[in-house]
Short mmCIF file of C-alpha atoms in Angstrom, two decimals:
data_model
loop_
_atom_site.label_atom_id
_atom_site.label_comp_id
_atom_site.label_asym_id
_atom_site.label_seq_id
_atom_site.Cartn_x
_atom_site.Cartn_y
_atom_site.Cartn_z
CA UNK A 463 48.89 -19.58 -107.76
CA UNK A 464 45.33 -20.35 -108.88
CA UNK A 465 42.81 -22.15 -106.69
CA UNK A 466 40.00 -24.03 -108.39
CA UNK A 467 37.08 -25.03 -106.17
CA UNK A 468 34.32 -27.61 -106.57
CA UNK A 469 36.07 -30.09 -108.82
CA UNK A 470 34.05 -33.27 -108.65
CA UNK A 471 35.23 -36.88 -108.87
CA UNK A 472 33.06 -39.96 -108.61
CA UNK A 473 34.07 -42.59 -106.08
CA UNK A 474 35.52 -44.71 -108.87
CA UNK A 475 37.51 -41.96 -110.62
CA UNK A 476 41.23 -41.60 -109.95
CA UNK A 477 42.74 -38.40 -108.54
CA UNK A 478 45.08 -38.26 -111.54
CA UNK A 479 42.08 -36.84 -113.41
CA UNK A 480 42.24 -33.65 -111.32
CA UNK A 481 44.84 -32.15 -113.66
CA UNK A 482 42.72 -32.48 -116.78
CA UNK A 483 39.59 -31.32 -114.94
CA UNK A 484 41.46 -28.26 -113.65
CA UNK A 485 42.67 -27.47 -117.19
CA UNK A 486 39.12 -27.74 -118.46
CA UNK A 487 37.87 -25.20 -115.89
CA UNK A 488 40.71 -22.82 -116.80
CA UNK A 489 40.11 -23.43 -120.52
CA UNK A 490 43.76 -24.24 -121.17
CA UNK A 491 45.73 -27.24 -122.35
CA UNK A 492 46.86 -29.29 -119.36
CA UNK A 493 50.46 -29.11 -120.63
CA UNK A 494 50.51 -25.53 -119.28
CA UNK A 495 49.89 -26.78 -115.72
CA UNK A 496 53.36 -27.07 -114.18
CA UNK A 497 52.12 -28.58 -110.92
CA UNK A 498 49.04 -28.97 -108.79
CA UNK A 499 48.29 -29.84 -105.16
CA UNK A 500 45.09 -30.73 -103.39
CA UNK A 501 44.04 -27.90 -101.08
CA UNK A 502 40.83 -29.47 -99.77
CA UNK A 503 39.08 -32.82 -100.21
CA UNK A 504 35.66 -33.69 -98.87
CA UNK A 505 32.91 -36.26 -99.26
CA UNK A 506 29.61 -34.90 -100.58
CA UNK A 507 26.92 -37.23 -99.27
CA UNK A 508 23.99 -34.84 -99.28
CA UNK A 509 22.25 -37.00 -101.89
CA UNK A 510 22.45 -40.65 -100.89
CA UNK A 511 22.15 -41.79 -104.53
CA UNK A 512 25.04 -39.54 -105.60
CA UNK A 513 27.88 -39.74 -103.08
CA UNK A 514 31.10 -38.31 -104.52
CA UNK A 515 34.29 -36.39 -103.69
CA UNK A 516 34.68 -32.64 -104.05
CA UNK A 517 38.11 -31.01 -104.36
CA UNK A 518 39.75 -27.63 -104.25
CA UNK A 519 43.01 -27.72 -106.20
CA UNK A 520 45.90 -25.23 -106.29
CA UNK A 521 47.65 -25.06 -109.64
CA UNK A 522 50.78 -23.34 -110.89
CA UNK A 523 50.74 -22.58 -114.61
CA UNK A 524 53.31 -21.38 -117.14
CA UNK A 525 50.90 -18.73 -118.45
CA UNK A 526 49.79 -15.33 -117.16
CA UNK A 527 47.63 -16.15 -114.12
CA UNK A 528 45.67 -12.89 -114.15
CA UNK A 529 44.86 -13.24 -117.81
CA UNK A 530 43.75 -16.85 -117.49
CA UNK A 531 41.54 -16.27 -114.44
CA UNK A 532 39.82 -13.34 -116.16
CA UNK A 533 39.37 -15.29 -119.37
CA UNK A 534 37.79 -18.38 -117.82
CA UNK A 535 35.14 -16.28 -116.00
CA UNK A 536 34.36 -18.86 -113.36
CA UNK A 537 33.25 -18.24 -109.77
CA UNK A 538 35.13 -21.42 -108.86
CA UNK A 539 38.49 -19.82 -109.67
CA UNK A 540 40.53 -17.40 -107.57
CA UNK A 541 44.10 -16.17 -107.29
CA UNK A 542 45.78 -17.06 -103.99
CA UNK A 543 49.19 -16.66 -102.41
CA UNK A 544 50.95 -19.75 -101.05
CA UNK A 545 50.93 -19.86 -97.25
CA UNK A 546 54.20 -19.34 -95.47
CA UNK A 547 54.53 -18.99 -91.71
CA UNK A 548 56.61 -15.97 -90.69
CA UNK A 549 58.30 -15.91 -87.31
CA UNK A 550 57.67 -12.59 -85.49
CA UNK A 551 60.55 -10.37 -84.45
CA UNK A 552 62.07 -11.37 -81.13
CA UNK A 553 61.92 -8.26 -78.93
CA UNK A 554 62.98 -9.98 -75.71
CA UNK A 555 66.05 -8.67 -73.92
CA UNK A 556 65.79 -11.05 -70.97
CA UNK A 557 68.60 -13.54 -70.36
CA UNK A 558 66.19 -16.06 -68.80
CA UNK A 559 64.90 -18.97 -70.81
CA UNK A 560 61.10 -18.99 -71.14
CA UNK A 561 59.26 -21.78 -69.32
CA UNK A 562 56.28 -23.72 -70.66
CA UNK A 563 54.17 -25.78 -68.25
CA UNK A 564 52.43 -28.73 -69.92
CA UNK A 565 53.26 -30.72 -73.05
CA UNK A 566 49.87 -31.16 -74.63
CA UNK A 567 49.07 -29.49 -77.99
CA UNK A 568 49.23 -25.94 -76.55
CA UNK A 569 52.50 -26.53 -74.71
CA UNK A 570 54.05 -28.44 -77.60
CA UNK A 571 53.45 -25.67 -80.10
CA UNK A 572 54.33 -22.88 -77.68
CA UNK A 573 57.60 -24.70 -77.00
CA UNK A 574 58.21 -25.43 -80.68
CA UNK A 575 57.79 -21.79 -81.74
CA UNK A 576 60.02 -20.56 -78.92
CA UNK A 577 62.64 -23.15 -79.89
CA UNK A 578 62.44 -22.15 -83.55
CA UNK A 579 62.93 -18.54 -82.44
CA UNK A 580 66.16 -19.57 -80.71
CA UNK A 581 64.98 -19.06 -77.12
CA UNK A 582 65.72 -22.63 -75.91
CA UNK A 583 62.57 -23.01 -73.79
CA UNK A 584 62.31 -25.27 -70.75
CA UNK A 585 59.10 -27.33 -70.85
CA UNK A 586 57.79 -29.05 -67.73
CA UNK A 587 55.37 -31.99 -68.04
CA UNK A 588 54.03 -33.64 -64.90
CA UNK A 589 53.43 -36.98 -66.64
CA UNK A 590 55.73 -39.53 -68.24
CA UNK A 591 57.06 -40.02 -71.75
CA UNK A 592 54.44 -41.26 -74.18
CA UNK A 593 55.63 -44.88 -74.31
CA UNK A 594 55.76 -45.33 -70.51
CA UNK A 595 52.50 -43.45 -70.25
CA UNK A 596 50.88 -45.91 -72.67
CA UNK A 597 51.97 -48.77 -70.40
CA UNK A 598 50.50 -47.02 -67.34
CA UNK A 599 47.22 -46.44 -69.16
CA UNK A 600 47.03 -50.05 -70.32
CA UNK A 601 47.76 -51.20 -66.76
CA UNK A 602 44.90 -49.06 -65.45
CA UNK A 603 42.53 -50.45 -68.06
CA UNK A 604 43.55 -54.00 -67.16
CA UNK A 605 43.98 -53.86 -63.38
CA UNK A 606 42.08 -50.64 -62.53
CA UNK A 607 45.11 -49.36 -60.63
CA UNK A 608 45.14 -45.62 -61.37
CA UNK A 609 48.36 -43.60 -61.54
CA UNK A 610 47.23 -40.02 -60.89
CA UNK A 611 50.30 -38.55 -62.62
CA UNK A 612 50.38 -40.84 -65.68
CA UNK A 613 47.04 -41.51 -67.34
CA UNK A 614 44.79 -40.51 -70.23
CA UNK A 615 44.89 -36.87 -69.09
CA UNK A 616 48.52 -36.42 -67.95
CA UNK A 617 51.73 -37.19 -69.80
CA UNK A 618 53.65 -36.39 -72.96
CA UNK A 619 51.18 -35.32 -75.65
CA UNK A 620 48.35 -34.35 -73.31
CA UNK A 621 44.79 -35.67 -73.35
CA UNK A 622 44.65 -35.51 -77.15
CA UNK A 623 47.08 -38.43 -77.43
CA UNK A 624 44.30 -40.82 -76.40
CA UNK A 625 41.66 -39.61 -78.84
CA UNK A 626 40.76 -39.77 -82.49
CA UNK A 627 43.45 -37.17 -83.13
CA UNK A 628 40.75 -35.06 -84.72
CA UNK A 629 42.07 -31.87 -86.32
CA UNK A 630 38.82 -30.17 -87.24
CA UNK A 631 38.25 -26.81 -85.59
CA UNK A 632 35.74 -24.00 -85.63
CA UNK A 633 38.34 -21.26 -85.31
CA UNK A 634 39.76 -19.19 -88.16
CA UNK A 635 43.49 -18.60 -87.99
CA UNK A 636 46.42 -18.44 -90.41
CA UNK A 637 48.36 -20.55 -87.89
CA UNK A 638 46.20 -23.63 -88.53
CA UNK A 639 48.28 -24.34 -91.63
CA UNK A 640 51.48 -24.07 -89.56
CA UNK A 641 50.08 -26.59 -87.07
CA UNK A 642 49.11 -29.07 -89.80
CA UNK A 643 52.47 -28.73 -91.56
CA UNK A 644 54.41 -29.38 -88.36
CA UNK A 645 52.23 -32.39 -87.51
CA UNK A 646 52.75 -33.79 -91.01
CA UNK A 647 56.51 -33.26 -90.78
CA UNK A 648 56.44 -35.10 -87.44
CA UNK A 649 54.79 -38.18 -88.95
CA UNK A 650 51.07 -37.49 -89.35
CA UNK A 651 49.50 -38.76 -92.61
CA UNK A 652 49.72 -36.42 -95.59
CA UNK A 653 45.94 -36.19 -95.96
CA UNK A 654 45.70 -33.97 -92.86
CA UNK A 655 47.01 -31.17 -95.10
CA UNK A 656 43.91 -31.22 -97.30
CA UNK A 657 41.17 -33.39 -95.80
CA UNK A 658 38.05 -31.48 -94.79
CA UNK A 659 37.90 -33.71 -91.69
CA UNK A 660 41.55 -34.43 -90.86
CA UNK A 661 42.54 -36.86 -88.14
CA UNK A 662 45.76 -38.58 -87.06
CA UNK A 663 44.58 -41.53 -84.98
CA UNK A 664 45.80 -42.40 -81.51
CA UNK A 665 48.24 -45.01 -82.85
CA UNK A 666 50.04 -42.46 -85.05
CA UNK A 667 49.85 -39.66 -82.46
CA UNK A 668 52.44 -41.32 -80.23
CA UNK A 669 55.00 -41.11 -83.05
CA UNK A 670 54.10 -37.50 -83.84
CA UNK A 671 54.39 -36.39 -80.21
CA UNK A 672 57.84 -37.95 -79.80
CA UNK A 673 59.10 -36.37 -83.02
CA UNK A 674 57.94 -32.89 -81.98
CA UNK A 675 59.77 -33.33 -78.67
CA UNK A 676 62.92 -34.39 -80.51
CA UNK A 677 62.66 -31.36 -82.80
CA UNK A 678 62.37 -28.99 -79.83
CA UNK A 679 65.39 -30.64 -78.22
CA UNK A 680 67.39 -30.45 -81.44
CA UNK A 681 66.82 -26.68 -81.39
CA UNK A 682 68.16 -26.34 -77.85
CA UNK A 683 64.91 -26.65 -75.90
CA UNK A 684 64.41 -29.02 -72.98
CA UNK A 685 61.39 -31.19 -72.21
CA UNK A 686 61.58 -32.22 -68.56
CA UNK A 687 59.17 -35.09 -67.96
CA UNK A 688 57.73 -36.12 -64.58
CA UNK A 689 58.24 -32.54 -63.38
CA UNK A 690 55.17 -31.05 -61.70
CA UNK A 691 54.72 -27.33 -61.16
CA UNK A 692 54.14 -26.70 -57.46
CA UNK A 693 54.33 -22.92 -57.11
CA UNK A 694 54.68 -19.67 -59.04
CA UNK A 695 57.07 -17.32 -57.28
CA UNK A 696 55.97 -13.69 -57.58
CA UNK A 697 56.98 -10.29 -56.25
CA UNK A 698 55.43 -6.88 -56.91
CA UNK A 699 52.96 -8.40 -59.38
CA UNK A 700 55.64 -10.02 -61.55
CA UNK A 701 56.72 -13.64 -61.85
CA UNK A 702 60.25 -14.20 -60.61
CA UNK A 703 60.43 -17.97 -60.75
CA UNK A 704 58.73 -21.29 -60.18
CA UNK A 705 59.04 -24.30 -57.91
CA UNK A 706 58.60 -27.76 -59.39
CA UNK A 707 58.92 -31.28 -58.03
CA UNK A 708 60.43 -34.46 -59.42
CA UNK A 709 60.57 -37.80 -57.61
CA UNK A 710 59.72 -36.13 -54.31
CA UNK A 711 62.46 -33.49 -54.59
CA UNK A 712 61.67 -29.78 -54.98
CA UNK A 713 63.54 -27.38 -57.24
CA UNK A 714 63.41 -23.61 -57.71
CA UNK A 715 63.97 -22.04 -61.12
CA UNK A 716 64.38 -18.33 -61.79
CA UNK A 717 62.42 -17.09 -64.81
CA UNK A 718 60.35 -14.15 -66.01
CA UNK A 719 58.06 -15.77 -68.62
CA UNK A 720 55.84 -18.80 -67.92
CA UNK A 721 53.30 -20.14 -70.42
CA UNK A 722 50.68 -22.10 -68.45
CA UNK A 723 49.48 -24.75 -70.93
CA UNK A 724 48.25 -27.02 -68.15
CA UNK A 725 45.28 -28.77 -69.82
CA UNK A 726 41.70 -29.04 -68.59
CA UNK A 727 42.39 -31.69 -65.93
CA UNK A 728 45.19 -30.05 -63.87
CA UNK A 729 42.71 -29.05 -61.20
CA UNK A 730 45.32 -28.89 -58.43
CA UNK A 731 47.36 -26.41 -60.49
CA UNK A 732 44.28 -24.25 -61.09
CA UNK A 733 43.57 -24.26 -57.35
CA UNK A 734 47.18 -23.25 -56.65
CA UNK A 735 46.86 -20.31 -59.05
CA UNK A 736 43.53 -19.27 -57.56
CA UNK A 737 44.91 -19.38 -54.01
CA UNK A 738 47.80 -17.09 -54.97
CA UNK A 739 45.46 -14.48 -56.40
CA UNK A 740 45.29 -15.23 -60.12
CA UNK A 741 42.01 -13.94 -61.54
CA UNK A 742 39.80 -16.89 -62.54
CA UNK A 743 36.13 -16.90 -63.52
CA UNK A 744 33.51 -19.56 -64.12
CA UNK A 745 33.07 -20.82 -67.67
CA UNK A 746 30.32 -22.92 -69.30
CA UNK A 747 31.17 -26.55 -69.95
CA UNK A 748 29.26 -29.66 -71.01
CA UNK A 749 28.17 -32.94 -69.45
CA UNK A 750 26.83 -36.09 -71.03
CA UNK A 751 27.76 -39.60 -72.10
CA UNK A 752 29.36 -41.56 -74.92
CA UNK A 753 26.85 -43.14 -77.30
CA UNK A 754 27.92 -46.27 -79.19
CA UNK A 755 26.32 -47.62 -82.37
CA UNK A 756 27.40 -50.28 -84.84
CA UNK A 757 29.66 -48.51 -87.36
CA UNK A 758 27.79 -50.32 -90.12
CA UNK A 759 24.58 -48.51 -89.13
CA UNK A 760 26.29 -45.11 -89.33
CA UNK A 761 27.82 -45.96 -92.73
CA UNK A 762 24.45 -46.93 -94.16
CA UNK A 763 22.71 -43.87 -92.70
CA UNK A 764 25.30 -41.51 -94.17
CA UNK A 765 26.27 -43.17 -97.47
CA UNK A 766 23.25 -45.25 -98.45
CA UNK A 767 24.08 -47.84 -101.13
CA UNK A 768 27.68 -46.58 -101.26
CA UNK A 769 28.28 -47.54 -97.60
CA UNK A 770 30.66 -50.38 -98.37
CA UNK A 771 32.74 -48.51 -100.96
CA UNK A 772 36.44 -48.95 -100.05
CA UNK A 773 37.32 -45.31 -100.73
CA UNK A 774 34.86 -43.99 -98.17
CA UNK A 775 35.96 -45.76 -95.00
CA UNK A 776 34.07 -45.28 -91.74
CA UNK A 777 31.42 -42.56 -91.81
CA UNK A 778 31.12 -39.88 -89.16
CA UNK A 779 28.40 -37.48 -88.08
CA UNK A 780 27.94 -34.17 -86.30
CA UNK A 781 24.54 -33.40 -84.82
CA UNK A 782 23.04 -30.61 -82.74
CA UNK A 783 19.58 -29.59 -81.61
CA UNK A 784 17.75 -27.56 -78.99
CA UNK A 785 16.08 -29.73 -76.39
CA UNK A 786 13.93 -28.85 -73.44
CA UNK A 787 13.82 -25.20 -72.41
CA UNK A 788 16.19 -24.31 -75.28
CA UNK A 789 19.08 -26.07 -73.52
CA UNK A 790 21.46 -27.16 -76.28
CA UNK A 791 22.55 -30.73 -76.95
CA UNK A 792 25.17 -31.78 -79.48
CA UNK A 793 27.52 -34.56 -80.46
CA UNK A 794 31.23 -33.97 -79.97
CA UNK A 795 34.49 -35.73 -80.84
CA UNK A 796 32.78 -38.44 -82.87
CA UNK A 797 35.10 -41.45 -83.26
CA UNK A 798 34.33 -43.64 -86.30
CA UNK A 799 35.36 -47.26 -85.81
CA UNK A 800 36.62 -46.33 -82.36
CA UNK A 801 36.42 -47.25 -78.71
CA UNK A 802 35.22 -45.61 -75.53
CA UNK A 803 38.12 -44.71 -73.23
CA UNK A 804 38.28 -44.91 -69.44
CA UNK A 805 39.92 -41.53 -68.80
CA UNK A 806 40.11 -41.05 -65.01
CA UNK A 807 42.85 -38.84 -63.57
CA UNK A 808 41.69 -38.63 -59.95
CA UNK A 809 41.04 -41.35 -57.41
CA UNK A 810 37.41 -42.43 -57.04
CA UNK A 811 36.20 -40.70 -60.16
CA UNK A 812 34.96 -42.14 -63.47
CA UNK A 813 35.27 -40.28 -66.78
CA UNK A 814 34.88 -41.51 -70.35
CA UNK A 815 36.18 -40.20 -73.65
CA UNK A 816 36.56 -41.67 -77.14
CA UNK A 817 39.44 -42.60 -79.42
CA UNK A 818 40.09 -44.14 -82.83
CA UNK A 819 43.11 -45.54 -84.61
CA UNK A 820 44.18 -44.09 -87.94
CA UNK A 821 42.43 -46.95 -89.76
CA UNK A 822 39.15 -46.39 -87.86
CA UNK A 823 38.39 -50.07 -88.36
CA UNK A 824 36.61 -50.92 -85.10
CA UNK A 825 33.15 -52.46 -85.00
CA UNK A 826 31.50 -49.54 -83.18
CA UNK A 827 31.15 -45.82 -83.72
CA UNK A 828 31.05 -43.62 -80.64
CA UNK A 829 30.50 -39.96 -79.91
CA UNK A 830 29.99 -37.74 -76.92
CA UNK A 831 26.38 -36.65 -76.53
CA UNK A 832 26.64 -33.48 -74.49
CA UNK A 833 24.45 -30.87 -72.86
CA UNK A 834 25.66 -27.38 -72.09
CA UNK A 835 26.00 -26.38 -68.42
CA UNK A 836 25.96 -22.66 -67.71
CA UNK A 837 27.47 -21.00 -64.61
CA UNK A 838 23.94 -20.35 -63.34
CA UNK A 839 23.62 -24.14 -63.04
CA UNK A 840 26.71 -24.43 -60.85
CA UNK A 841 26.21 -25.21 -57.13
CA UNK A 842 27.72 -21.85 -56.08
CA UNK A 843 29.29 -18.66 -57.41
CA UNK A 844 32.80 -19.74 -56.38
CA UNK A 845 35.16 -19.36 -59.39
CA UNK A 846 36.08 -23.06 -59.16
CA UNK A 847 32.51 -24.30 -58.63
CA UNK A 848 32.48 -25.88 -62.08
CA UNK A 849 35.49 -28.02 -61.18
CA UNK A 850 33.80 -29.16 -57.97
CA UNK A 851 30.60 -29.91 -59.91
CA UNK A 852 32.51 -32.03 -62.45
CA UNK A 853 34.22 -33.91 -59.63
CA UNK A 854 30.87 -34.55 -57.90
CA UNK A 855 29.41 -36.09 -61.08
CA UNK A 856 32.52 -38.21 -61.65
CA UNK A 857 32.47 -39.55 -58.09
CA UNK A 858 28.75 -40.28 -58.30
CA UNK A 859 29.40 -42.36 -61.43
CA UNK A 860 32.26 -44.18 -59.68
CA UNK A 861 30.00 -45.20 -56.79
CA UNK A 862 27.03 -46.09 -59.00
CA UNK A 863 29.12 -48.46 -61.13
CA UNK A 864 30.58 -50.36 -58.18
CA UNK A 865 33.51 -48.22 -56.96
CA UNK A 866 36.02 -50.08 -59.14
CA UNK A 867 36.45 -47.75 -62.18
CA UNK A 868 33.86 -49.64 -64.18
CA UNK A 869 31.69 -47.10 -66.02
CA UNK A 870 27.91 -46.84 -65.62
CA UNK A 871 26.07 -47.68 -68.85
CA UNK A 872 22.52 -47.99 -70.14
CA UNK A 873 20.84 -49.03 -73.39
CA UNK A 874 19.45 -46.05 -75.29
CA UNK A 875 15.98 -47.60 -75.34
CA UNK A 876 15.98 -48.11 -71.58
CA UNK A 877 17.33 -44.58 -71.07
CA UNK A 878 14.48 -43.13 -73.11
CA UNK A 879 11.96 -45.20 -71.13
CA UNK A 880 13.50 -44.37 -67.76
CA UNK A 881 14.19 -47.96 -66.76
CA UNK A 882 17.39 -49.58 -65.49
CA UNK A 883 19.20 -51.74 -68.05
CA UNK A 884 19.55 -55.38 -67.07
CA UNK A 885 21.31 -56.90 -70.07
CA UNK A 886 23.09 -55.82 -73.23
CA UNK A 887 21.60 -56.11 -76.68
CA UNK A 888 23.49 -56.44 -79.96
CA UNK A 889 25.92 -53.57 -79.32
CA UNK A 890 28.94 -54.59 -77.28
CA UNK A 891 30.37 -51.67 -75.23
CA UNK A 892 34.09 -51.03 -75.70
CA UNK A 893 35.07 -49.29 -72.45
CA UNK A 894 38.27 -51.12 -71.43
CA UNK A 895 37.55 -51.12 -67.68
CA UNK A 896 34.11 -52.60 -68.34
CA UNK A 897 30.63 -51.22 -67.76
CA UNK A 898 27.98 -51.69 -65.12
CA UNK A 899 24.43 -51.61 -66.45
CA UNK A 900 22.33 -49.18 -64.47
CA UNK A 901 20.12 -46.10 -64.82
CA UNK A 902 22.10 -43.00 -65.82
CA UNK A 903 19.47 -40.77 -64.22
CA UNK A 904 21.20 -41.68 -60.95
CA UNK A 905 24.56 -40.12 -61.79
CA UNK A 906 23.91 -37.38 -64.39
CA UNK A 907 22.08 -34.14 -63.51
CA UNK A 908 18.33 -34.42 -64.11
CA UNK A 909 18.27 -31.52 -66.56
CA UNK A 910 21.10 -33.12 -68.53
CA UNK A 911 19.26 -36.43 -68.80
CA UNK A 912 16.00 -34.74 -69.80
CA UNK A 913 17.75 -32.80 -72.58
CA UNK A 914 19.67 -35.87 -73.78
CA UNK A 915 16.44 -37.87 -74.06
CA UNK A 916 14.79 -35.15 -76.09
CA UNK A 917 17.89 -34.78 -78.27
CA UNK A 918 18.18 -38.50 -79.07
CA UNK A 919 14.66 -38.49 -80.46
CA UNK A 920 15.31 -35.34 -82.51
CA UNK A 921 18.70 -36.53 -83.76
CA UNK A 922 17.18 -39.76 -85.03
CA UNK A 923 15.23 -37.63 -87.52
CA UNK A 924 18.55 -36.40 -88.91
CA UNK A 925 20.49 -39.69 -88.65
CA UNK A 926 18.33 -42.77 -89.05
CA UNK A 927 19.01 -45.29 -86.32
CA UNK A 928 20.48 -42.86 -83.80
CA UNK A 929 17.84 -43.92 -81.26
CA UNK A 930 18.60 -47.64 -81.78
CA UNK A 931 17.29 -49.41 -78.68
CA UNK A 932 20.46 -51.50 -78.25
CA UNK A 933 22.87 -48.55 -78.66
CA UNK A 934 24.86 -48.05 -75.47
CA UNK A 935 25.30 -44.90 -73.43
CA UNK A 936 28.40 -44.89 -71.19
CA UNK A 937 28.86 -42.07 -68.69
CA UNK A 938 29.98 -39.56 -67.69
CA UNK A 939 31.74 -37.35 -70.21
CA UNK A 940 32.71 -34.26 -68.19
CA UNK A 941 36.08 -33.17 -69.61
CA UNK A 942 35.21 -31.99 -73.11
CA UNK A 943 36.34 -28.52 -72.04
CA UNK A 944 37.50 -26.52 -69.04
CA UNK A 945 34.98 -25.19 -66.53
CA UNK A 946 37.15 -22.15 -65.70
CA UNK A 947 38.74 -19.27 -67.60
CA UNK A 948 42.02 -17.86 -66.34
CA UNK A 949 41.75 -14.22 -67.32
CA UNK A 950 44.39 -12.66 -69.56
CA UNK A 951 44.81 -9.26 -71.18
CA UNK A 952 45.63 -8.13 -74.71
CA UNK A 953 49.24 -9.14 -74.07
CA UNK A 954 48.06 -12.71 -73.26
CA UNK A 955 49.17 -12.29 -69.62
CA UNK A 956 47.18 -12.79 -66.41
CA UNK A 957 47.30 -10.38 -63.47
CA UNK A 958 50.76 -11.75 -62.62
CA UNK A 959 53.01 -10.17 -65.23
CA UNK A 960 54.94 -12.72 -67.22
CA UNK A 961 52.41 -15.54 -66.73
CA UNK A 962 50.55 -16.52 -69.91
CA UNK A 963 47.40 -18.66 -69.44
CA UNK A 964 47.22 -20.84 -72.53
CA UNK A 965 45.08 -23.42 -74.29
CA UNK A 966 42.19 -25.57 -73.22
CA UNK A 967 42.94 -25.62 -69.50
CA UNK A 968 42.92 -21.83 -69.33
CA UNK A 969 39.59 -21.71 -71.17
CA UNK A 970 40.81 -20.48 -74.57
CA UNK A 971 40.61 -23.59 -76.76
CA UNK A 972 38.53 -26.69 -77.38
CA UNK A 973 40.52 -29.29 -79.27
CA UNK A 974 43.97 -30.18 -80.59
CA UNK A 975 44.21 -27.53 -83.31
CA UNK A 976 42.68 -24.63 -81.38
CA UNK A 977 44.94 -25.43 -78.41
CA UNK A 978 48.00 -25.61 -80.66
CA UNK A 979 47.09 -22.26 -82.27
CA UNK A 980 46.69 -20.69 -78.84
CA UNK A 981 50.14 -22.04 -77.95
CA UNK A 982 51.57 -20.29 -81.00
CA UNK A 983 49.84 -17.04 -80.05
CA UNK A 984 51.22 -17.18 -76.51
CA UNK A 985 54.71 -17.89 -77.84
CA UNK A 986 54.37 -14.83 -80.08
CA UNK A 987 53.33 -12.78 -77.05
CA UNK A 988 56.50 -13.87 -75.24
CA UNK A 989 58.58 -12.85 -78.25
CA UNK A 990 56.85 -9.48 -78.33
CA UNK A 991 57.43 -8.71 -74.64
CA UNK A 992 60.35 -6.25 -74.41
CA UNK A 993 61.80 -7.18 -71.04
#
């Protein structure tokens, strides 16, 4: 197969022209191209007067590929092999079924691989099925009655279900393609296979999550919902079983392999593991707020006169800078045409996140604006000090906003000037539990606020309008990543043999795709364990 990079199409050209453009690069008649597929598609908006699409295209030809690639003498052309996921050899001799704890991206893909390998895994998820979970979340947003076991963080699909469904990742792994192919097969839009910035959308994610569960079950696996892990049973340094609860009843299960894909918000589970001697260390995390702008402003800043072109849709951005004392600030999980999400999972704590539908057709754009927090900033050297610090910030925000799950908010202009906001401007906040206008200096750490203020000014130089006075900051965003790392060795196991810390909650991932890839890697480790 031949891959041709940097094929350009204007916004008004049709993708059917890719075949003839590919033939031109290869210097052959297009009749010799048997088939072609888009490998990558991206928007090139570096020059605002020349916004266009750039493609990489894989072609199969009826001629000698080596001869043609040598003849065309183009740096844009390369020979590639089609990707095909290969299941590792199953070396297990155990008669026990492997257990996966958690059914977010890491747990889903760990369970899927184990099911495809014929091991019939048992997957425990403390929350409810995705449809019932959606009802519980909507009830919380409407009545502010929080269900601590069924919310934005806990339930089928994990925290990623209430997000933009963003599939961009900074990791390099051959398993990324496997993840995207499985998501597409489960109902995600086809463009995730080739878009440079793929996303599913929270509305489509619910369908995808259910279909992956059904696939696991069709292969003999079990997904046991509303089942919370209570205890890991160990002896002589090895796992021998687990205890889980359902509807107030406790059950013991004998097993010798447990993948702990618990997510970044299962703090009680992390504490249980720490108390039984699992090695856990502090890990840097980030704190900040969601910043909301009119989506129209972002479109114009990114696409100039092309901002309203129907092929472009809602523009996004990704910004980073060094603020005061070289403390980093960056935007994260930007949601074009999206909403801010009230994402609490514990009583008397406020957390915000962001989400978008597949269409990304909301009036506002929102993104996390985050500042890195290092272990040296934690209140103590206790391994779980980061968790306690997050909880302290979340509770402070809860109290500041009125102790009713409303979120504290402030206009960007007032934030920069250090004054309490009294009334909204032209940007209407989207947080579904409502906002309380205040001064965010009273709930976010001082060094975080100082760095955010510096960053907003710097980021406006890169994205015109970022420091819009009426833009709204809603706080706090504290759950962008885990504040602990559960240590594991080269066999992916912690100091209890047979226990595999996995994904974002264990400190080894930072998004849907990286968590899913880590789930695959842990499943492979289980297959490779000869016991």
